[in-house]
CSV table of C-alpha atoms and ligand atoms in Angstrom, one decimal:
chain,number,residue,atom,x,y,z
H,1,MET,CA,22.3,16.9,-10.9
H,2,GLY,CA,23.3,13.8,-8.8
H,3,ARG,CA,22.0,10.3,-9.1
H,4,LEU,CA,19.1,8.9,-7.2
H,5,VAL,CA,19.6,6.0,-4.8
H,6,VAL,CA,16.5,4.2,-3.9
H,7,VAL,CA,16.3,1.7,-1.0
H,8,SER,CA,13.3,-0.6,-0.4
H,9,ASN,CA,12.8,-4.0,1.1
H,10,ARG,CA,12.1,-5.6,-2.3
H,11,VAL,CA,13.6,-4.3,-5.5
H,12,GLY,CA,12.3,-4.1,-9.1
H,13,PRO,CA,11.3,-5.1,-11.6
H,14,LEU,CA,13.2,-2.7,-13.8
H,15,LYS,CA,11.4,-3.5,-17.0
H,16,ASP,CA,7.6,-3.2,-17.3
H,17,THR,CA,6.6,-6.8,-17.7
H,18,GLY,CA,3.0,-6.0,-17.1
H,19,ARG,CA,3.4,-7.2,-13.5
H,20,ALA,CA,5.0,-4.1,-12.2
H,21,GLY,CA,2.8,-2.0,-9.8
H,22,GLY,CA,2.6,1.8,-10.0
H,23,LEU,CA,5.3,2.1,-7.4
H,24,ALA,CA,7.9,0.2,-9.5
H,25,VAL,CA,6.9,2.2,-12.6
H,26,ALA,CA,7.2,5.5,-10.7
H,27,LEU,CA,10.6,4.6,-9.2
H,28,VAL,CA,12.1,3.4,-12.4
H,29,ASP,CA,10.9,6.6,-14.1
H,30,ALA,CA,12.5,8.7,-11.4
H,31,LEU,CA,15.7,6.5,-11.5
H,32,THR,CA,16.1,6.7,-15.3
H,33,LYS,CA,15.8,10.5,-15.2
H,34,THR,CA,19.0,10.9,-13.2
H,35,GLY,CA,20.5,7.4,-13.4
H,36,GLY,CA,21.0,5.6,-10.1
H,37,ILE,CA,20.8,2.6,-7.9
H,38,TRP,CA,17.9,0.6,-6.5
H,39,PHE,CA,19.1,-1.3,-3.4
H,40,GLY,CA,17.3,-3.9,-1.2
H,41,TRP,CA,16.9,-7.4,-0.1
H,42,SER,CA,17.2,-10.2,-2.7
H,43,GLY,CA,14.3,-12.1,-1.1
H,44,GLU,CA,16.8,-14.9,-0.3
H,45,VAL,CA,18.0,-16.3,3.0
H,46,SER,CA,21.6,-17.5,3.1
H,47,GLU,CA,24.4,-18.2,5.6
H,48,GLU,CA,26.4,-15.1,4.7
H,49,GLY,CA,23.3,-13.0,4.7
H,50,THR,CA,24.1,-9.2,4.5
H,51,PHE,CA,27.8,-10.1,4.6
H,52,GLY,CA,27.4,-12.0,1.3
H,53,GLN,CA,28.1,-10.8,-2.2
H,54,LEU,CA,26.0,-8.0,-3.7
H,55,GLN,CA,23.9,-9.2,-6.6
H,56,THR,CA,23.8,-6.6,-9.4
H,57,GLN,CA,21.8,-6.2,-12.5
H,58,LYS,CA,21.9,-3.2,-14.9
H,59,SER,CA,19.4,-1.8,-17.3
H,60,LYS,CA,20.6,1.4,-19.0
H,61,SER,CA,21.5,3.9,-16.4
H,62,VAL,CA,19.8,2.1,-13.5
H,63,GLN,CA,21.5,-0.5,-11.4
H,64,MET,CA,19.7,-3.0,-9.2
H,65,VAL,CA,21.7,-4.1,-6.2
H,66,GLN,CA,20.4,-6.8,-3.9
H,67,VAL,CA,21.8,-8.6,-0.9
H,68,ASP,CA,20.6,-11.7,1.1
H,69,MET,CA,19.9,-11.9,4.8
H,70,THR,CA,20.4,-14.7,7.3
H,71,GLN,CA,17.6,-16.8,8.7
H,72,ALA,CA,18.1,-15.0,12.0
H,73,ASP,CA,17.7,-11.6,10.3
H,74,TYR,CA,14.7,-12.8,8.5
H,75,ASP,CA,13.1,-14.1,11.7
H,76,ALA,CA,13.8,-11.0,13.8
H,77,PHE,CA,13.8,-8.2,11.2
H,78,TYR,CA,11.3,-9.2,8.6
H,79,ALA,CA,8.9,-11.8,10.0
H,80,GLY,CA,9.4,-10.3,13.5
H,81,TYR,CA,9.7,-6.5,13.9
H,82,ALA,CA,8.4,-5.5,10.5
H,83,ASN,CA,5.5,-7.8,10.1
H,84,ARG,CA,4.6,-8.8,13.7
H,85,THR,CA,5.3,-5.5,15.4
H,86,LEU,CA,5.3,-2.5,13.2
H,87,TRP,CA,2.7,-3.6,10.7
H,88,PRO,CA,0.0,-4.2,13.3
H,89,VAL,CA,0.9,-1.1,15.4
H,90,LEU,CA,1.0,1.2,12.4
H,91,HIS,CA,-2.4,-0.2,11.4
H,92,TYR,CA,-3.8,0.6,14.8
H,93,ARG,CA,-3.9,-3.1,15.8
H,94,LEU,CA,-2.2,-3.2,19.2
H,95,ASP,CA,-4.2,-6.4,19.9
H,96,LEU,CA,-2.2,-8.3,17.2
H,97,ALA,CA,1.2,-6.8,18.0
H,98,ASP,CA,4.1,-8.9,19.3
H,99,PHE,CA,6.5,-6.9,21.4
H,100,ASP,CA,9.7,-9.0,21.6
H,101,ARG,CA,12.9,-7.1,22.3
H,102,ARG,CA,14.9,-9.5,20.1
H,103,PHE,CA,12.7,-8.4,17.1
H,104,GLU,CA,13.7,-4.7,17.7
H,105,GLN,CA,17.4,-5.6,18.1
H,106,GLY,CA,17.2,-7.6,14.9
H,107,TYR,CA,15.5,-4.7,13.1
H,108,ARG,CA,18.1,-2.2,14.2
H,109,HIS,CA,20.9,-4.6,13.3
H,110,VAL,CA,19.5,-5.2,9.7
H,111,ASN,CA,19.0,-1.4,9.2
H,112,ASP,CA,22.7,-0.9,10.2
H,113,ARG,CA,23.9,-3.8,8.0
H,114,PHE,CA,22.0,-2.4,4.9
H,115,ALA,CA,23.4,1.1,5.6
H,116,THR,CA,26.9,-0.5,5.8
H,117,ARG,CA,26.5,-2.2,2.5
H,118,LEU,CA,25.0,0.9,0.9
H,119,ARG,CA,27.7,3.4,2.2
H,120,PRO,CA,30.5,2.5,-0.3
H,121,MET,CA,28.1,2.9,-3.2
H,122,LEU,CA,27.2,6.5,-2.5
H,123,LYS,CA,28.7,9.5,-4.3
H,124,PRO,CA,28.8,13.0,-2.8
H,125,ASP,CA,26.1,14.3,-5.1
H,126,ASP,CA,23.6,11.5,-4.7
H,127,ILE,CA,20.1,11.8,-3.3
H,128,VAL,CA,19.0,8.9,-1.2
H,129,TRP,CA,15.3,7.9,-1.0
H,130,VAL,CA,14.4,5.1,1.4
H,131,HIS,CA,11.0,3.4,1.4
H,132,ASP,CA,8.7,2.1,4.1
H,133,TYR,CA,8.4,0.7,7.6
H,134,HIS,CA,11.3,-1.8,7.1
H,135,PHE,CA,13.8,1.1,7.2
H,136,LEU,CA,12.6,3.7,9.7
H,137,THR,CA,16.0,3.9,11.4
H,138,MET,CA,18.4,3.5,8.4
H,139,ALA,CA,19.2,7.2,7.9
H,140,SER,CA,20.4,7.4,11.5
H,141,ASN,CA,22.9,4.6,10.7
H,142,LEU,CA,24.0,6.3,7.5
H,143,ARG,CA,24.6,9.6,9.5
H,144,VAL,CA,26.9,7.7,11.9
H,145,MET,CA,28.8,6.6,8.8
H,146,GLU,CA,29.2,10.3,8.0
H,147,VAL,CA,26.8,10.3,5.0
H,148,THR,CA,25.8,14.0,4.6
H,149,ASN,CA,23.7,13.5,1.4
H,150,PRO,CA,20.1,14.5,1.4
H,151,ILE,CA,18.0,11.5,2.5
H,152,ALA,CA,14.3,11.3,1.9
H,153,PHE,CA,11.9,8.7,3.3
H,154,PHE,CA,8.4,7.6,2.3
H,155,LEU,CA,6.0,5.7,4.5
H,156,HIS,CA,3.6,3.6,2.5
H,157,ILE,CA,1.4,2.6,5.4
H,158,PRO,CA,-0.4,4.7,8.0
H,159,PHE,CA,1.3,6.6,10.8
H,160,PRO,CA,-1.0,6.2,13.7
H,161,ALA,CA,-2.1,8.7,16.3
H,162,PRO,CA,0.5,9.3,19.1
H,163,GLU,CA,-1.9,7.6,21.6
H,164,ILE,CA,-1.5,4.4,19.7
H,165,LEU,CA,2.2,4.6,18.8
H,166,ALA,CA,3.1,5.4,22.4
H,167,ALA,CA,2.3,1.7,23.2
H,168,LEU,CA,5.3,0.6,21.0
H,169,PRO,CA,8.3,0.0,23.4
H,170,ASN,CA,11.0,2.6,22.5
H,171,ALA,CA,8.6,4.5,20.1
H,172,GLY,CA,10.4,7.7,21.1
H,173,SER,CA,13.8,6.4,20.1
H,174,ILE,CA,12.5,5.0,16.8
H,175,VAL,CA,10.9,8.3,15.9
H,176,ARG,CA,13.9,10.2,17.0
H,177,ALA,CA,16.0,8.1,14.7
H,178,MET,CA,13.6,9.0,11.8
H,179,LEU,CA,14.6,12.6,12.3
H,180,ALA,CA,18.0,11.7,10.6
H,181,TYR,CA,16.0,11.8,7.3
H,182,ASP,CA,15.7,15.3,5.8
H,183,LEU,CA,12.3,14.8,4.3
H,184,ILE,CA,9.7,12.3,5.6
H,185,GLY,CA,6.7,11.7,3.3
H,186,PHE,CA,3.3,10.3,4.3
H,187,GLN,CA,0.3,9.1,2.3
H,188,THR,CA,-2.2,11.5,3.9
H,189,ARG,CA,-2.4,14.8,5.7
H,190,ARG,CA,-3.6,12.9,8.8
H,191,ASP,CA,-0.6,10.6,8.9
H,192,ALA,CA,1.8,13.6,8.5
H,193,SER,CA,0.0,15.5,11.3
H,194,ASN,CA,0.1,12.4,13.5
H,195,PHE,CA,3.8,12.3,13.1
H,196,ARG,CA,4.3,16.0,13.8
H,197,ARG,CA,2.1,15.7,16.8
H,198,PHE,CA,4.2,12.8,18.1
H,199,VAL,CA,7.4,14.8,17.6
H,200,ARG,CA,5.8,17.8,19.4
H,201,GLU,CA,4.3,15.9,22.3
H,202,GLU,CA,6.8,13.2,22.9
H,203,LEU,CA,10.1,14.7,21.7
H,204,GLY,CA,9.6,18.3,22.4
H,205,GLY,CA,9.8,19.4,18.8
H,206,VAL,CA,8.6,22.7,17.5
H,207,ASP,CA,6.2,23.0,14.5
H,208,LEU,CA,7.5,25.7,12.1
H,209,GLY,CA,4.5,25.4,9.8
H,210,ASP,CA,4.3,24.1,6.2
H,211,GLY,CA,5.3,20.7,7.4
H,212,ARG,CA,8.6,21.8,8.9
H,213,MET,CA,9.7,20.5,12.3
H,214,LYS,CA,12.5,21.6,14.5
H,215,VAL,CA,13.9,19.3,17.2
H,216,GLY,CA,17.0,20.7,18.9
H,217,SER,CA,19.2,21.9,16.1
H,218,ARG,CA,17.7,19.4,13.6
H,219,GLU,CA,15.2,20.5,11.0
H,220,VAL,CA,13.1,18.1,9.0
H,221,ILE,CA,10.2,18.2,6.5
H,222,ALA,CA,7.2,15.9,7.3
H,223,ARG,CA,4.5,16.3,4.7
H,224,ALA,CA,1.8,14.4,2.9
H,225,TYR,CA,2.6,13.2,-0.7
H,226,PRO,CA,-0.3,10.9,-1.6
H,227,ILE,CA,1.0,8.1,-3.9
H,228,GLY,CA,-0.6,7.9,-7.4
H,229,ILE,CA,-0.8,5.2,-10.0
H,230,ASP,CA,0.1,5.2,-13.6
H,231,ALA,CA,-3.5,6.1,-14.4
H,232,GLU,CA,-3.3,6.4,-18.2
H,233,ALA,CA,-1.4,3.1,-18.6
H,234,PHE,CA,-3.8,1.3,-16.4
H,235,SER,CA,-6.7,2.7,-18.3
H,236,LYS,CA,-5.1,1.3,-21.4
H,237,PHE,CA,-4.5,-2.1,-19.8
H,238,ALA,CA,-8.3,-2.3,-19.3
H,239,MET,CA,-8.7,-2.1,-23.1
H,240,SER,CA,-6.0,-4.5,-24.0
H,241,PRO,CA,-6.8,-7.9,-25.7
H,242,ASP,CA,-6.0,-9.7,-22.4
H,243,ALA,CA,-8.5,-7.5,-20.5
H,244,ARG,CA,-11.1,-7.9,-23.2
H,245,ARG,CA,-10.8,-11.7,-23.1
H,246,ASN,CA,-11.5,-11.6,-19.4
H,247,ILE,CA,-14.4,-9.1,-19.8
H,248,SER,CA,-16.2,-11.3,-22.3
H,249,ARG,CA,-15.7,-14.4,-20.2
H,250,LEU,CA,-17.1,-12.6,-17.2
H,251,GLU,CA,-20.0,-11.1,-19.1
H,252,LYS,CA,-21.0,-14.5,-20.4
H,253,LEU,CA,-20.9,-15.9,-16.9
H,254,LEU,CA,-22.8,-13.0,-15.4
H,255,GLY,CA,-25.5,-13.0,-18.1
H,256,GLY,CA,-26.7,-9.5,-17.4
H,257,ARG,CA,-26.3,-9.8,-13.6
H,258,GLN,CA,-24.1,-7.3,-11.7
H,259,GLN,CA,-20.8,-8.0,-10.0
H,260,ILE,CA,-19.1,-6.3,-7.1
H,261,ILE,CA,-15.3,-6.7,-7.1
H,262,GLY,CA,-12.9,-6.8,-4.2
H,263,VAL,CA,-9.1,-7.2,-4.8
H,264,ASP,CA,-6.8,-7.4,-1.8
H,265,ARG,CA,-3.8,-9.3,-0.4
H,266,ILE,CA,-5.2,-11.5,2.4
H,267,ASP,CA,-4.4,-9.2,5.4
H,268,TYR,CA,-6.3,-8.3,8.5
H,269,SER,CA,-6.0,-4.6,7.6
H,270,LYS,CA,-8.1,-5.0,4.5
H,271,GLY,CA,-11.4,-5.7,6.4
H,272,LEU,CA,-12.3,-8.8,4.4
H,273,PRO,CA,-14.6,-10.6,6.9
H,274,GLU,CA,-16.4,-7.3,7.5
H,275,ARG,CA,-16.8,-7.0,3.8
H,276,PHE,CA,-18.3,-10.5,3.4
H,277,LYS,CA,-20.7,-9.7,6.2
H,278,ALA,CA,-21.8,-6.5,4.6
H,279,PHE,CA,-22.5,-8.3,1.4
H,280,GLU,CA,-24.6,-10.8,3.3
H,281,ARG,CA,-26.4,-7.8,4.8
H,282,LEU,CA,-27.1,-6.5,1.3
H,283,LEU,CA,-28.8,-9.8,0.4
H,284,GLU,CA,-30.8,-9.8,3.7
H,285,ASP,CA,-31.9,-6.1,3.7
H,286,TYR,CA,-32.4,-5.7,-0.1
H,287,PRO,CA,-33.6,-9.2,-1.2
H,288,GLU,CA,-34.2,-8.0,-4.8
H,289,ASN,CA,-30.4,-8.5,-5.2
H,290,ARG,CA,-30.6,-12.2,-4.6
H,291,GLY,CA,-29.8,-14.1,-7.8
H,292,ARG,CA,-28.8,-10.8,-9.4
H,293,VAL,CA,-25.7,-9.3,-7.7
H,294,SER,CA,-22.6,-11.3,-6.8
H,295,LEU,CA,-19.4,-10.5,-5.0
H,296,MET,CA,-16.1,-11.6,-6.5
H,297,GLN,CA,-13.1,-11.4,-4.2
H,298,VAL,CA,-9.6,-11.9,-5.6
H,299,ALA,CA,-7.3,-12.4,-2.7
H,300,PRO,CA,-3.7,-13.4,-3.3
H,301,PRO,CA,-2.2,-14.9,-0.1
H,302,SER,CA,0.5,-13.0,1.7
H,303,ARG,CA,2.7,-13.7,4.7
H,304,ALA,CA,0.9,-17.0,5.0
H,305,GLU,CA,3.3,-18.2,7.7
H,306,LEU,CA,2.0,-15.8,10.3
H,307,ASP,CA,-0.8,-17.0,12.7
H,308,ALA,CA,-3.0,-13.9,12.2
H,309,TYR,CA,-3.0,-14.6,8.5
H,310,ILE,CA,-3.9,-18.3,8.9
H,311,ASP,CA,-6.9,-17.3,11.1
H,312,ILE,CA,-8.2,-14.8,8.6
H,313,ARG,CA,-8.0,-17.2,5.7
H,314,ARG,CA,-10.0,-19.8,7.7
H,315,GLU,CA,-12.6,-17.2,8.7
H,316,LEU,CA,-13.1,-16.1,5.1
H,317,ASP,CA,-13.5,-19.7,3.9
H,318,GLU,CA,-16.2,-20.2,6.6
H,319,LEU,CA,-18.0,-17.0,5.7
H,320,THR,CA,-18.0,-17.8,2.0
H,321,GLY,CA,-19.5,-21.3,2.8
H,322,HIS,CA,-22.0,-19.7,5.1
H,323,VAL,CA,-23.3,-17.1,2.7
H,324,ASN,CA,-23.2,-19.4,-0.4
H,325,GLY,CA,-25.0,-22.2,1.5
H,326,LYS,CA,-27.7,-19.8,2.6
H,327,PHE,CA,-28.4,-17.9,-0.7
H,328,ALA,CA,-27.0,-19.9,-3.7
H,329,GLU,CA,-29.3,-20.8,-6.4
H,330,LEU,CA,-29.0,-23.3,-9.2
H,331,ASP,CA,-27.5,-20.8,-11.6
H,332,TRP,CA,-26.1,-18.2,-9.2
H,333,THR,CA,-23.3,-18.3,-6.6
H,334,PRO,CA,-23.3,-15.2,-4.3
H,335,ILE,CA,-19.6,-15.1,-3.4
H,336,ARG,CA,-16.7,-16.2,-5.5
H,337,PHE,CA,-13.6,-16.2,-3.3
H,338,MET,CA,-10.4,-16.8,-5.2
H,339,THR,CA,-7.1,-17.0,-3.3
H,340,ARG,CA,-5.0,-16.6,-6.4
H,341,SER,CA,-3.6,-13.7,-8.4
H,342,PHE,CA,-4.1,-12.5,-11.9
H,343,PRO,CA,-1.8,-10.7,-14.4
H,344,ARG,CA,-2.3,-6.9,-14.3
H,345,ARG,CA,-4.1,-6.7,-17.6
H,346,ALA,CA,-6.5,-9.4,-16.7
H,347,LEU,CA,-7.2,-7.7,-13.4
H,348,ALA,CA,-7.9,-4.4,-15.3
H,349,GLY,CA,-10.5,-6.3,-17.3
H,350,ILE,CA,-12.1,-7.8,-14.2
H,351,TYR,CA,-12.4,-4.3,-12.7
H,352,ARG,CA,-14.0,-3.0,-15.9
H,353,ALA,CA,-16.5,-5.8,-16.0
H,354,SER,CA,-17.6,-5.0,-12.4
H,355,ARG,CA,-20.4,-2.5,-11.6
H,356,VAL,CA,-19.1,-1.8,-8.1
H,357,GLY,CA,-15.5,-1.6,-6.7
H,358,LEU,CA,-15.7,-2.5,-3.0
H,359,VAL,CA,-12.6,-1.3,-1.1
H,360,THR,CA,-13.2,-1.5,2.7
H,361,PRO,CA,-10.0,-1.7,4.6
H,362,LEU,CA,-10.1,-1.1,8.4
H,363,ARG,CA,-6.8,0.9,7.9
H,364,ASP,CA,-4.8,1.4,4.8
H,365,GLY,CA,-2.0,3.8,3.9
H,366,MET,CA,-3.4,4.6,0.5
H,367,ASN,CA,-5.0,1.6,-1.3
H,368,LEU,CA,-4.1,1.5,-4.9
H,369,VAL,CA,-6.9,-0.9,-5.8
H,370,ALA,CA,-9.4,2.0,-5.3
H,371,LYS,CA,-7.4,4.0,-7.8
H,372,GLU,CA,-6.9,1.2,-10.3
H,373,TYR,CA,-10.7,0.4,-10.2
H,374,VAL,CA,-11.5,3.9,-11.2
H,375,ALA,CA,-8.8,4.1,-13.9
H,376,ALA,CA,-10.1,0.9,-15.5
H,377,GLN,CA,-13.7,2.1,-16.0
H,378,ARG,CA,-15.5,2.9,-19.2
H,379,ALA,CA,-16.0,6.6,-19.5
H,380,GLU,CA,-19.4,6.2,-21.0
H,381,ASP,CA,-20.7,3.7,-18.5
H,382,PRO,CA,-18.5,3.7,-15.4
H,383,GLY,CA,-18.9,1.7,-12.2
H,384,VAL,CA,-19.1,3.0,-8.7
H,385,LEU,CA,-16.4,2.9,-6.0
H,386,VAL,CA,-17.5,2.1,-2.5
H,387,LEU,CA,-14.5,3.2,-0.3
H,388,SER,CA,-13.7,3.0,3.4
H,389,ARG,CA,-13.1,6.2,5.2
H,390,PHE,CA,-10.1,4.6,6.7
H,391,ALA,CA,-8.2,4.1,3.4
H,392,GLY,CA,-5.8,6.9,2.7
H,393,ALA,CA,-7.4,7.2,-0.7
H,394,ALA,CA,-10.5,8.6,0.9
H,395,GLU,CA,-8.8,11.9,1.4
H,396,GLU,CA,-8.6,12.4,-2.4
H,397,MET,CA,-11.6,10.4,-3.6
H,398,GLN,CA,-14.5,12.1,-1.9
H,399,GLU,CA,-16.8,11.4,-5.0
H,400,ALA,CA,-16.7,7.7,-4.1
H,401,MET,CA,-19.4,6.3,-1.7
H,402,ILE,CA,-17.5,6.8,1.5
H,403,VAL,CA,-18.3,4.2,4.2
H,404,ASN,CA,-17.5,3.0,7.7
H,405,PRO,CA,-16.3,-0.6,7.1
H,406,HIS,CA,-17.3,-1.6,10.6
H,407,SER,CA,-20.9,-1.0,9.9
H,408,ALA,CA,-22.5,-3.8,7.8
H,409,GLU,CA,-25.7,-1.7,7.5
H,410,GLU,CA,-23.9,1.3,6.2
H,411,VAL,CA,-21.9,-0.7,3.6
H,412,ALA,CA,-24.9,-2.6,2.5
H,413,ALA,CA,-26.9,0.7,2.0
H,414,ALA,CA,-24.0,2.2,0.0
H,415,LEU,CA,-23.8,-0.9,-2.1
H,416,GLN,CA,-27.6,-0.7,-2.8
H,417,THR,CA,-27.1,3.0,-3.8
H,418,ALA,CA,-24.2,2.1,-6.0
H,419,ILE,CA,-26.0,-0.8,-7.8
H,420,THR,CA,-29.0,1.5,-8.5
H,421,MET,CA,-27.2,4.7,-9.3
H,422,PRO,CA,-28.3,6.5,-12.4
H,423,LEU,CA,-25.8,6.7,-15.3
H,424,GLU,CA,-25.4,10.5,-15.1
H,425,GLU,CA,-24.5,10.5,-11.4
H,426,ARG,CA,-22.0,7.6,-12.0
H,427,ARG,CA,-20.4,9.6,-14.8
H,428,ASP,CA,-20.1,12.8,-12.8
H,429,ARG,CA,-18.5,11.0,-9.8
H,430,TRP,CA,-16.2,9.0,-12.0
H,431,GLN,CA,-15.0,11.9,-14.2
H,432,ALA,CA,-13.9,14.0,-11.2
H,433,MET,CA,-11.9,11.1,-9.7
H,434,PHE,CA,-10.4,10.1,-13.0
H,435,ASP,CA,-9.2,13.6,-13.8
H,436,ARG,CA,-7.6,13.8,-10.4
H,437,LEU,CA,-5.9,10.4,-10.8
H,438,CYS,CA,-4.4,11.5,-14.1
H,439,ALA,CA,-3.2,14.9,-12.7
H,440,ASN,CA,-1.7,13.2,-9.5
H,441,ASP,CA,-0.2,10.1,-11.1
H,442,ALA,CA,2.8,8.1,-9.9
H,443,VAL,CA,5.3,10.2,-11.8
H,444,ALA,CA,3.9,13.4,-10.4
H,445,TRP,CA,4.1,11.9,-6.9
H,446,SER,CA,7.8,11.0,-7.1
H,447,GLY,CA,8.5,14.3,-8.9
H,448,LYS,CA,7.1,16.3,-6.0
H,449,ILE,CA,9.2,14.5,-3.5
H,450,MET,CA,12.3,14.8,-5.6
H,451,ALA,CA,11.6,18.5,-6.1
H,452,ASP,CA,11.4,19.1,-2.4
H,453,VAL,CA,14.6,17.1,-1.7
H,454,GLN,CA,16.4,19.1,-4.4
H,455,ALA,CA,15.3,22.3,-2.7
H,456,ILE,CA,16.7,21.0,0.6
H,457,LYS,CA,20.0,20.2,-1.2
H,458,ARG,CA,20.1,23.7,-2.8
H,459,ASN,CA,19.5,25.5,0.5
H,460,GLY,CA,22.0,23.3,2.4
H,461,ARG,CA,20.9,21.4,5.4
J,1,GDG,C1,1.0,-0.9,0.5
J,1,GDG,C2,0.1,-0.2,1.5
J,1,GDG,C3,-0.4,1.5,-0.3
J,1,GDG,C4,-3.6,-7.4,-5.9
J,1,GDG,N1,-4.0,-8.5,-6.3
J,1,GDG,C5,-3.4,-8.7,-7.5
J,1,GDG,C6,-2.6,-7.7,-7.8
J,1,GDG,N2,-2.7,-6.8,-6.7
J,1,GDG,C7,-2.0,-5.5,-6.7
J,1,GDG,C8,-3.1,-4.4,-6.8
J,1,GDG,C9,-2.3,-3.2,-6.2
J,1,GDG,C10,-1.4,-3.9,-5.2
J,1,GDG,O1,-1.4,-5.3,-5.5
J,1,GDG,C11,-2.0,-3.7,-3.8
J,1,GDG,O2,-1.8,-2.4,-3.4
J,1,GDG,P1,-2.6,-1.7,-2.2
J,1,GDG,O3,-2.3,-0.3,-2.2
J,1,GDG,O4,-4.0,-2.0,-2.4
J,1,GDG,O5,-2.1,-2.5,-0.9
J,1,GDG,P2,-0.7,-3.0,-0.2
J,1,GDG,O6,-0.2,-4.2,-0.9
J,1,GDG,O7,-1.1,-3.2,1.2
J,1,GDG,O8,0.3,-1.8,-0.4
J,1,GDG,C12,-1.0,0.6,0.7
J,1,GDG,C13,0.7,0.8,-1.1
J,1,GDG,O9,1.6,0.1,-0.3
J,1,GDG,C14,1.4,1.8,-2.0
J,1,GDG,O10,2.0,2.9,-1.3
J,1,GDG,O11,-1.4,2.0,-1.1
J,1,GDG,O12,-1.8,1.3,1.6
J,1,GDG,O13,-0.5,-1.1,2.5
J,1,GDG,O14,-1.6,-2.6,-7.2
J,1,GDG,O15,-3.5,-4.3,-8.2
J,1,GDG,N3,-1.8,-7.5,-8.9
J,1,GDG,C15,-1.9,-8.6,-9.8
J,1,GDG,N4,-2.7,-9.7,-9.6
J,1,GDG,C16,-3.4,-9.8,-8.5
J,1,GDG,O16,-4.2,-10.8,-8.3
J,1,GDG,N5,-1.1,-8.5,-10.9
């Protein structure tokens, strides 16, 4: 069996430092099975950029290879096309998208440069697996360089309905370039079917069934492979000494009151202002919760240099002040909004100490927080997950309280149901979700994708 070569914008960590997310854990697991390379951007900007030296680091059979980019690449490819164009469009936010042709040129250039640097590292038997919206067009560059290895792709964020994607200039050309991949994986059945519909309607492709598409002589697989977490490990995190320390600090602070927890990077896709308003509605419509139920929002800043992110941060500060000013009591603060991050074990403890997990993105590829919240609960006394219908996770987690995040009334009513839910119902709902999380964990996820690519390799392309 050949090696695995993973490409993603950011690389690592190779060792589980307790900071690694499920994705890193799953990829390292897949990489160590066959040995291989994990290639991506170093996170550094330099004058040589992608022409500079490759930075390598090895741990057993896995090699991490990173390369810089120039400031111009960073501006056009990363801050530009990836974050100002593709991220909003793929999250259905045409109103926030910036269509600047220099961004698209920079994006195509960086995809080509990364392919050029990867090419000499590839061996004939390798399987290549590229991740996410930063590298939609990379396989087409590799094919021009006569790479015939099987190349798989996984999109971590949503693939929008064709009606939305059609607004992206040159959408047809970008999706056509994606057909150079042999297998294209999506988070949900809906995303995969949106992609296949685009290929049918805009590129004249033919649906062969079972996720297989034919466009001209080219055949690709476009299926859903919902990403999982390392559920068992996360559940153990929640019982670790670090987690327990945080649980007892929180329990002391709460003094028998209940806590709703939200954990999200600050991003407009996560529906944070809507969430704060829904919590305000809970206190308005169900006044018995005043002084008794609080919302804790952990929100590490991300992409803080972009205007849309500065605006949302300001709005959240204002909403927090407004709700707290209106409802706070001597010994109770309704919203605790923390723009910082916690170590993963501490986070697991915070989830476990919270009666409700509130996950209300307006659009989300999957949302791992929903899964982590469930994995961290106590089997004998679990909390309740309130989950947006627009998170990919909703396809697999129907036992959660599924809500429309745009409706403050609906979210407030679901919160009220969650807060007052009898133990038996909480247990039933939790058990079904937890069992599924363990069966479809991160390792199973990468295993399925690898098995399908191996099959392509065996059958010849
Ligand atoms: C993209 C897609 C898809 C958050 N705060 C802290 C912290 N986190 C961790 C969470 C979770 C991760 O960050 C966030 O993952 P999400 O899935 O919720 O969201 P994105 O970052 O937008 O991820 C998403 C995902 O890719 C995977 O395919 O599910 O839809 O948008 O693991 O725990 N971690 C620590 N401290 C924090 O304060 N340590």
